[in-house]
Amino acid sequence: MCRLWLRASALALFVTFVPIANAFAHCIVGNRFFPATLNVDDPCVADELSIPTIAVFNNGDNPSAHELDISGEFSKRITEDFGVSVGSTWTQLRPPGGPTVSGFQNLETAFQYQLLKDAPHELALLAGLVVEWGGSGSANVGADRFTTYTPTFYFGKGFGDLSDTVRWLRPFAVTGQVGYAIPGSSSTVGTDPDTGNVITTANPQVLKWGATLQYSLPYLKSAVVDLGLPDFFNHLIPIVEAQLATPVANFADSGTKTTGTINPGVIYVGSTYQVGVEAIIPVNRDSGTNVGVMGQLHLYLDDMFPNSIGRPLINTAVAASKPGGL
């Protein structure tokens, strides 16, 4: 795990200081640029690096612990339509009245295939399989000992095909994902530290779902109307995300409910990178206490290195220039 983190950090430093080439497409469908959002994956395969993503919040434990997550993810296209990604998260937990613990969460990989890019309707569809590798993380921070498989469907839709009468709505876009998490083991057997009794805990199957609503000021300027705003504002995409999880099978606790967060924030989009900041608002007590914050630096490797690590391993098409004047 540490070796993986160090390799990702070294790659981030490397790409930061290499001269930048001409900008090429990241997640573009027609005139629509879908940014890489912080919680809900965008609906495209791409060559990209998110490092670091930092989140600080009070989690849903009872009593609630102060949690710090620092994560990184590297994504790589194998072909124009098929990509893989690998990511890991380091977690530090500070429970009230207890010792601070830290360690890596389980390693995650994703395999994704681009089903559709419909340029006139700014519609993108993506299918994938996310695998959380059990036992690859630390039990001290709650990493499961079993592997979980999550078939996932992703979508994105821009409103640029609306009529002139509602042209101010054209910069809006929505993205979302729906996944079904299937544990590799139906139950986990453990021992009660106080009594020594054997405890069997069911591992539920969980519906993971989420969506974003975003308003692209770059799209407003390039495809609707130029309001003469300062250039900084023409790079902003205000956004609200929601990420939720609902147990749907193999759980015994009648009190189990949907958990998740609402995340309002803003993304600044450059030609080769983006920076995002969002609040973390729990939807209920089981999801956390108080409001947290998260931020991310995201690098577009396909824009930075279009002729090397930023292109598909099996290259079948030439990338198009990024729209919107970015």
CSV table of N, CA, C and O in Angstrom, one decimal, residues 1 88 104-108 132-138 143-145:
chain,number,residue,atom,x,y,z
A,1,MET,N,0.8,-1.2,0.0
A,1,MET,CA,0.0,0.0,0.0
A,1,MET,C,0.9,1.2,0.0
A,1,MET,O,0.6,2.2,-0.7
A,88,SER,N,-6.5,4.4,-3.7
A,88,SER,CA,-6.4,3.9,-2.3
A,88,SER,C,-6.6,5.2,-1.4
A,88,SER,O,-6.3,6.3,-1.8
A,104,PHE,N,-4.5,2.4,5.8
A,104,PHE,CA,-5.1,2.4,4.5
A,104,PHE,C,-6.4,1.6,4.5
A,104,PHE,O,-6.5,0.6,5.1
A,105,GLN,N,-7.3,2.2,3.7
A,105,GLN,CA,-8.5,1.4,3.4
A,105,GLN,C,-8.2,0.4,2.3
A,105,GLN,O,-7.1,0.4,1.8
A,106,ASN,N,-9.1,-0.5,2.0
A,106,ASN,CA,-8.9,-1.5,0.9
A,106,ASN,C,-8.6,-0.8,-0.4
A,106,ASN,O,-9.1,0.2,-0.8
A,107,LEU,N,-7.7,-1.5,-1.2
A,107,LEU,CA,-7.4,-1.0,-2.5
A,107,LEU,C,-8.7,-1.2,-3.4
A,107,LEU,O,-9.4,-2.2,-3.3
A,108,GLU,N,-8.9,-0.2,-4.3
A,108,GLU,CA,-10.1,-0.3,-5.2
A,108,GLU,C,-9.6,-0.2,-6.6
A,108,GLU,O,-8.7,0.6,-6.9
A,132,GLU,N,-13.5,-3.8,-4.6
A,132,GLU,CA,-12.8,-3.4,-3.4
A,132,GLU,C,-12.1,-4.7,-2.9
A,132,GLU,O,-12.8,-5.6,-2.5
A,133,TRP,N,-10.8,-4.7,-2.8
A,133,TRP,CA,-10.1,-6.0,-2.6
A,133,TRP,C,-9.9,-6.2,-1.0
A,133,TRP,O,-9.2,-5.5,-0.4
A,134,GLY,N,-10.7,-7.1,-0.5
A,134,GLY,CA,-10.7,-7.4,0.9
A,134,GLY,C,-9.4,-7.8,1.4
A,134,GLY,O,-8.6,-8.6,0.8
A,135,GLY,N,-9.0,-7.3,2.6
A,135,GLY,CA,-7.8,-7.7,3.3
A,135,GLY,C,-6.6,-6.9,2.8
A,135,GLY,O,-5.5,-7.1,3.4
A,136,SER,N,-6.8,-6.0,1.9
A,136,SER,CA,-5.6,-5.2,1.4
A,136,SER,C,-5.5,-3.9,2.2
A,136,SER,O,-4.4,-3.2,2.1
A,137,GLY,N,-6.4,-3.6,3.1
A,137,GLY,CA,-6.3,-2.5,4.0
A,137,GLY,C,-6.2,-2.9,5.4
A,137,GLY,O,-6.1,-4.0,5.8
A,138,SER,N,-6.3,-1.9,6.3
A,138,SER,CA,-6.1,-2.1,7.7
A,138,SER,C,-7.4,-2.2,8.4
A,138,SER,O,-8.3,-1.4,8.3
A,143,ALA,N,-11.4,-1.4,7.4
A,143,ALA,CA,-11.3,-2.1,6.1
A,143,ALA,C,-11.8,-3.5,6.2
A,143,ALA,O,-11.4,-4.3,7.0
A,144,ASP,N,-12.7,-3.9,5.3
A,144,ASP,CA,-13.3,-5.2,5.3
A,144,ASP,C,-12.3,-6.3,5.0
A,144,ASP,O,-11.3,-6.1,4.2
A,145,ARG,N,-12.5,-7.5,5.5
A,145,ARG,CA,-11.6,-8.6,5.2
A,145,ARG,C,-12.1,-9.4,3.9
A,145,ARG,O,-11.4,-10.3,3.4
